[in-house]
mmCIF file of C-alpha atoms in Angstrom:
data_model
loop_
_atom_site.group_PDB
_atom_site.id
_atom_site.type_symbol
_atom_site.label_atom_id
_atom_site.label_comp_id
_atom_site.label_asym_id
_atom_site.label_seq_id
_atom_site.Cartn_x
_atom_site.Cartn_y
_atom_site.Cartn_z
ATOM 1 C CA GLN J 797 1.784 6.930 -16.961
ATOM 2 C CA LYS J 798 -0.208 7.721 -13.878
ATOM 3 C CA GLU J 799 1.998 9.567 -11.153
ATOM 4 C CA VAL J 800 1.296 10.477 -7.757
ATOM 5 C CA GLU J 801 3.840 12.906 -6.358
ATOM 6 C CA GLN J 802 4.874 13.686 -2.749
ATOM 7 C CA ASN J 803 7.607 15.635 -1.120
ATOM 8 C CA SER J 804 10.045 13.003 0.401
ATOM 9 C CA GLY J 805 10.716 15.142 3.385
ATOM 10 C CA PRO J 806 11.725 14.900 6.018
ATOM 11 C CA LEU J 807 9.164 17.082 7.365
ATOM 12 C CA SER J 808 10.022 18.032 10.958
ATOM 13 C CA VAL J 809 7.320 19.417 13.160
ATOM 14 C CA PRO J 810 7.387 20.222 16.951
ATOM 15 C CA GLU J 811 5.213 18.291 19.241
ATOM 16 C CA GLY J 812 1.776 19.764 19.379
ATOM 17 C CA ALA J 813 1.937 21.600 16.073
ATOM 18 C CA ILE J 814 0.031 20.810 12.823
ATOM 19 C CA ALA J 815 1.598 18.632 10.184
ATOM 20 C CA SER J 816 0.547 19.225 6.694
ATOM 21 C CA LEU J 817 1.351 16.598 4.044
ATOM 22 C CA ASN J 818 0.603 17.145 0.420
ATOM 23 C CA CYS J 819 0.129 14.955 -2.761
ATOM 24 C CA THR J 820 -0.612 15.786 -6.364
ATOM 25 C CA TYR J 821 -1.736 13.347 -9.105
ATOM 26 C CA SER J 822 -1.572 13.279 -12.827
ATOM 27 C CA ASP J 823 -4.775 11.224 -13.730
ATOM 28 C CA ARG J 824 -7.657 13.598 -13.904
ATOM 29 C CA GLY J 825 -10.078 10.795 -13.952
ATOM 30 C CA SER J 826 -8.954 9.532 -10.350
ATOM 31 C CA GLN J 827 -11.996 8.848 -8.236
ATOM 32 C CA SER J 828 -10.637 7.586 -4.706
ATOM 33 C CA PHE J 829 -7.851 8.898 -2.599
ATOM 34 C CA PHE J 830 -6.159 7.225 0.544
ATOM 35 C CA TRP J 831 -3.409 8.106 3.070
ATOM 36 C CA TYR J 832 -1.503 5.237 4.643
ATOM 37 C CA ARG J 833 0.953 5.536 7.497
ATOM 38 C CA GLN J 834 4.036 3.293 7.336
ATOM 39 C CA TYR J 835 6.414 2.951 10.387
ATOM 40 C CA SER J 836 9.944 2.077 9.778
ATOM 41 C CA GLY J 837 10.121 -1.689 8.909
ATOM 42 C CA LYS J 838 6.401 -2.285 9.036
ATOM 43 C CA SER J 839 3.656 -2.538 6.484
ATOM 44 C CA PRO J 840 1.356 0.355 5.391
ATOM 45 C CA GLU J 841 -1.633 1.188 7.554
ATOM 46 C CA LEU J 842 -4.733 2.994 6.181
ATOM 47 C CA ILE J 843 -5.714 5.890 8.140
ATOM 48 C CA MET J 844 -7.892 7.917 5.728
ATOM 49 C CA SER J 845 -9.943 7.802 2.516
ATOM 50 C CA ILE J 846 -11.581 10.414 0.668
ATOM 51 C CA TYR J 847 -13.786 10.443 -2.244
ATOM 52 C CA SER J 848 -15.446 13.866 -2.832
ATOM 53 C CA ASN J 849 -14.008 17.365 -3.058
ATOM 54 C CA GLY J 850 -13.509 19.159 0.419
ATOM 55 C CA ASP J 851 -12.615 18.031 3.874
ATOM 56 C CA LYS J 852 -13.004 14.921 5.825
ATOM 57 C CA GLU J 853 -12.068 14.774 9.640
ATOM 58 C CA ASP J 854 -11.419 11.727 11.776
ATOM 59 C CA GLY J 855 -9.937 12.389 15.173
ATOM 60 C CA ARG J 856 -6.816 14.470 14.711
ATOM 61 C CA PHE J 857 -6.571 13.663 10.919
ATOM 62 C CA THR J 858 -8.166 15.832 8.268
ATOM 63 C CA ALA J 859 -7.993 14.816 4.598
ATOM 64 C CA GLN J 860 -8.547 17.501 2.023
ATOM 65 C CA LEU J 861 -9.465 16.860 -1.665
ATOM 66 C CA ASN J 862 -9.524 19.320 -4.635
ATOM 67 C CA LYS J 863 -10.043 17.459 -7.743
ATOM 68 C CA ALA J 864 -9.923 20.581 -9.956
ATOM 69 C CA SER J 865 -6.301 21.292 -8.814
ATOM 70 C CA GLN J 866 -5.470 17.360 -8.627
ATOM 71 C CA TYR J 867 -4.371 17.761 -5.069
ATOM 72 C CA VAL J 868 -4.844 15.949 -1.907
ATOM 73 C CA SER J 869 -3.502 16.665 1.564
ATOM 74 C CA LEU J 870 -3.392 15.325 5.125
ATOM 75 C CA LEU J 871 -3.475 17.682 8.105
ATOM 76 C CA ILE J 872 -2.397 16.010 11.404
ATOM 77 C CA ARG J 873 -3.338 18.192 14.435
ATOM 78 C CA ASP J 874 -1.669 17.968 17.831
ATOM 79 C CA SER J 875 1.182 16.009 16.255
ATOM 80 C CA GLN J 876 2.604 13.429 18.665
ATOM 81 C CA PRO J 877 6.027 11.761 18.499
ATOM 82 C CA SER J 878 4.094 8.526 17.807
ATOM 83 C CA ASP J 879 2.909 10.129 14.487
ATOM 84 C CA SER J 880 6.659 9.976 13.261
ATOM 85 C CA ALA J 881 6.277 7.788 10.284
ATOM 86 C CA THR J 882 6.308 7.913 6.477
ATOM 87 C CA TYR J 883 2.973 8.890 4.987
ATOM 88 C CA LEU J 884 1.981 7.329 1.612
ATOM 89 C CA CYS J 885 -0.664 8.992 -0.634
ATOM 90 C CA ALA J 886 -2.521 6.550 -2.963
ATOM 91 C CA VAL J 887 -4.704 7.181 -5.652
ATOM 92 C CA LEU J 888 -7.429 4.903 -7.180
ATOM 93 C CA SER J 889 -8.250 5.610 -10.838
ATOM 94 C CA GLY J 890 -11.828 5.418 -12.136
ATOM 95 C CA ALA J 891 -14.810 3.346 -11.129
ATOM 96 C CA GLY J 892 -14.020 -0.340 -10.972
ATOM 97 C CA SER J 893 -10.358 0.288 -11.080
ATOM 98 C CA TYR J 894 -8.249 -2.090 -8.967
ATOM 99 C CA GLN J 895 -4.830 -0.415 -9.239
ATOM 100 C CA LEU J 896 -3.705 2.003 -6.509
ATOM 101 C CA THR J 897 -0.825 4.164 -7.506
ATOM 102 C CA PHE J 898 1.148 5.203 -4.585
ATOM 103 C CA GLY J 899 3.481 8.010 -4.077
ATOM 104 C CA LYS J 900 6.881 7.428 -2.627
ATOM 105 C CA GLY J 901 5.874 8.981 0.705
ATOM 106 C CA THR J 902 6.719 11.673 2.989
ATOM 107 C CA LYS J 903 8.787 11.118 6.087
ATOM 108 C CA LEU J 904 7.370 13.035 8.978
ATOM 109 C CA SER J 905 9.366 13.664 12.253
ATOM 110 C CA VAL J 906 7.598 15.028 15.230
ATOM 111 C CA ILE J 907 10.200 16.456 17.599
ATOM 112 C CA PRO J 908 9.247 16.230 21.429
ATOM 113 C CA SER N 1457 -13.125 -8.561 12.053
ATOM 114 C CA GLN N 1458 -10.895 -9.333 9.132
ATOM 115 C CA THR N 1459 -7.281 -10.504 9.605
ATOM 116 C CA ILE N 1460 -4.515 -11.090 6.989
ATOM 117 C CA HIS N 1461 -1.535 -13.295 7.645
ATOM 118 C CA GLN N 1462 1.681 -13.573 5.737
ATOM 119 C CA TRP N 1463 4.645 -15.750 6.149
ATOM 120 C CA PRO N 1464 7.469 -16.061 6.653
ATOM 121 C CA ALA N 1465 8.177 -12.705 8.079
ATOM 122 C CA THR N 1466 11.797 -12.665 6.878
ATOM 123 C CA LEU N 1467 13.618 -14.809 4.415
ATOM 124 C CA VAL N 1468 17.199 -14.951 3.234
ATOM 125 C CA GLN N 1469 17.437 -16.971 -0.083
ATOM 126 C CA PRO N 1470 20.407 -17.506 -2.553
ATOM 127 C CA VAL N 1471 20.348 -16.342 -6.112
ATOM 128 C CA GLY N 1472 18.689 -19.101 -8.256
ATOM 129 C CA SER N 1473 16.717 -20.753 -5.533
ATOM 130 C CA PRO N 1474 12.878 -21.027 -5.495
ATOM 131 C CA LEU N 1475 10.471 -18.890 -3.558
ATOM 132 C CA SER N 1476 7.027 -19.448 -2.014
ATOM 133 C CA LEU N 1477 5.361 -16.673 -0.095
ATOM 134 C CA GLU N 1478 1.828 -17.128 1.426
ATOM 135 C CA CYS N 1479 -0.936 -14.946 2.397
ATOM 136 C CA THR N 1480 -4.203 -15.835 4.023
ATOM 137 C CA VAL N 1481 -7.188 -13.603 5.009
ATOM 138 C CA GLU N 1482 -9.756 -14.406 7.543
ATOM 139 C CA GLY N 1483 -13.075 -12.946 8.320
ATOM 140 C CA THR N 1484 -14.199 -11.897 4.762
ATOM 141 C CA SER N 1485 -15.380 -13.939 1.754
ATOM 142 C CA ASN N 1486 -14.283 -13.474 -1.963
ATOM 143 C CA PRO N 1487 -11.873 -10.610 -1.204
ATOM 144 C CA ASN N 1488 -9.838 -9.071 -3.911
ATOM 145 C CA LEU N 1489 -6.235 -9.992 -3.238
ATOM 146 C CA TYR N 1490 -2.952 -8.210 -4.216
ATOM 147 C CA TRP N 1491 0.826 -8.762 -4.271
ATOM 148 C CA TYR N 1492 2.904 -5.626 -3.951
ATOM 149 C CA ARG N 1493 6.735 -5.213 -3.715
ATOM 150 C CA GLN N 1494 8.382 -2.421 -1.908
ATOM 151 C CA ALA N 1495 12.066 -1.917 -2.830
ATOM 152 C CA ALA N 1496 14.369 0.277 -0.910
ATOM 153 C CA GLY N 1497 13.984 3.803 -2.030
ATOM 154 C CA ARG N 1498 11.163 3.048 -4.258
ATOM 155 C CA GLY N 1499 7.492 3.121 -4.080
ATOM 156 C CA LEU N 1500 4.975 0.297 -3.715
ATOM 157 C CA GLN N 1501 4.632 -1.586 -6.934
ATOM 158 C CA LEU N 1502 1.714 -3.829 -7.659
ATOM 159 C CA LEU N 1503 2.715 -7.224 -8.864
ATOM 160 C CA PHE N 1504 -0.477 -9.228 -9.224
ATOM 161 C CA TYR N 1505 -4.160 -8.953 -8.313
ATOM 162 C CA SER N 1506 -6.900 -11.525 -8.067
ATOM 163 C CA VAL N 1507 -10.557 -11.081 -8.148
ATOM 164 C CA GLY N 1508 -11.467 -14.922 -7.456
ATOM 165 C CA ILE N 1509 -10.191 -18.496 -7.263
ATOM 166 C CA GLY N 1510 -7.688 -19.202 -10.135
ATOM 167 C CA GLN N 1511 -8.186 -15.665 -11.483
ATOM 168 C CA ILE N 1512 -4.710 -13.943 -11.647
ATOM 169 C CA SER N 1513 -3.601 -10.608 -13.256
ATOM 170 C CA SER N 1514 0.002 -9.710 -13.809
ATOM 171 C CA GLU N 1515 0.994 -6.061 -13.733
ATOM 172 C CA VAL N 1516 4.690 -6.476 -14.241
ATOM 173 C CA PRO N 1517 6.480 -9.068 -16.549
ATOM 174 C CA GLN N 1518 9.216 -10.792 -14.440
ATOM 175 C CA ASN N 1519 10.366 -14.062 -13.050
ATOM 176 C CA LEU N 1520 7.481 -14.075 -10.296
ATOM 177 C CA SER N 1521 4.052 -15.980 -10.490
ATOM 178 C CA ALA N 1522 1.100 -15.962 -8.463
ATOM 179 C CA SER N 1523 -1.700 -18.369 -7.470
ATOM 180 C CA ARG N 1524 -4.993 -18.496 -5.623
ATOM 181 C CA PRO N 1525 -5.941 -21.969 -4.852
ATOM 182 C CA GLN N 1526 -8.578 -21.007 -2.433
ATOM 183 C CA ASP N 1527 -10.716 -18.170 -1.796
ATOM 184 C CA ARG N 1528 -8.802 -16.647 0.922
ATOM 185 C CA GLN N 1529 -5.193 -17.746 0.053
ATOM 186 C CA PHE N 1530 -2.816 -16.162 -2.331
ATOM 187 C CA ILE N 1531 0.600 -17.438 -3.087
ATOM 188 C CA LEU N 1532 3.637 -15.632 -4.605
ATOM 189 C CA SER N 1533 6.294 -17.880 -6.284
ATOM 190 C CA SER N 1534 9.358 -17.974 -8.267
ATOM 191 C CA LYS N 1535 11.445 -20.622 -9.782
ATOM 192 C CA LYS N 1536 14.672 -18.911 -9.702
ATOM 193 C CA LEU N 1537 15.294 -15.828 -7.753
ATOM 194 C CA LEU N 1538 17.398 -12.825 -8.761
ATOM 195 C CA LEU N 1539 19.152 -10.341 -6.879
ATOM 196 C CA SER N 1540 16.811 -7.664 -8.003
ATOM 197 C CA ASP N 1541 13.760 -9.632 -6.303
ATOM 198 C CA SER N 1542 14.947 -8.361 -2.907
ATOM 199 C CA GLY N 1543 12.363 -6.233 -1.159
ATOM 200 C CA PHE N 1544 9.383 -6.069 1.007
ATOM 201 C CA TYR N 1545 6.661 -8.111 -0.253
ATOM 202 C CA LEU N 1546 3.132 -7.145 0.923
ATOM 203 C CA CYS N 1547 -0.259 -8.898 0.401
ATOM 204 C CA ALA N 1548 -3.363 -6.941 0.554
ATOM 205 C CA TRP N 1549 -7.101 -7.508 0.323
ATOM 206 C CA SER N 1550 -10.104 -5.289 -0.441
ATOM 207 C CA VAL N 1551 -13.797 -5.725 -0.681
ATOM 208 C CA GLY N 1552 -14.534 -4.724 -4.244
ATOM 209 C CA PHE N 1553 -12.243 -1.918 -5.394
ATOM 210 C CA LEU N 1554 -12.178 0.254 -2.416
ATOM 211 C CA GLU N 1555 -9.878 0.710 0.572
ATOM 212 C CA GLN N 1556 -6.838 -1.929 0.429
ATOM 213 C CA TYR N 1557 -5.530 -3.227 3.775
ATOM 214 C CA PHE N 1558 -2.110 -4.800 3.958
ATOM 215 C CA GLY N 1559 -0.678 -7.689 5.656
ATOM 216 C CA PRO N 1560 2.394 -7.550 7.892
ATOM 217 C CA GLY N 1561 4.763 -8.303 4.793
ATOM 218 C CA THR N 1562 7.507 -10.560 4.084
ATOM 219 C CA ARG N 1563 11.221 -9.051 3.783
ATOM 220 C CA LEU N 1564 13.066 -10.999 1.273
ATOM 221 C CA THR N 1565 16.773 -10.723 0.875
ATOM 222 C CA VAL N 1566 18.461 -12.451 -2.222
ATOM 223 C CA THR N 1567 22.120 -13.202 -1.674
#
């Protein structure tokens, strides 16, 4: 059974701070990793993808991957109230795999 | 650019009634298509995926079925809804087996 674990939160950070969201996965053969943002009542929106060890930056977002530790994280710099949402970690196992395994999400609240 | 549509946006149906949800994608050819369900307090669950017209793979045995009558159209159906079918139904597309992009979703309440 492939599992993706996230702290459910809520994670509260003050406006302007760095929010750190963490995710661990069980399938060591996983190849591709994604972060989705889901506002309440809306569908998930892809915000980051990462495929190799290390950091990947896109604007205020940085994804970090450590395959040896089976750990992926998302950092949000200069957090804004509009970042308040549930963040879903998703993992795609193996080359040619179709099935994304999702964590249950971490709810982030950015306090003005 | 690619766009994905789902309808209806919300639906309230009695137990035992049929269901048909539709998803269409614009701006891409031969996408992989997916149906997910997100139930309250639970994660996203893959229900079906399709790599081409008429090709459907089921992930979870249940009273739901899917069809892909056209390249960019994906339909989720049921002959008789159960209370447990309530949830947020999401269609997604991808090119190959990379990033998946979700539609706006259909919120289904079975009463």
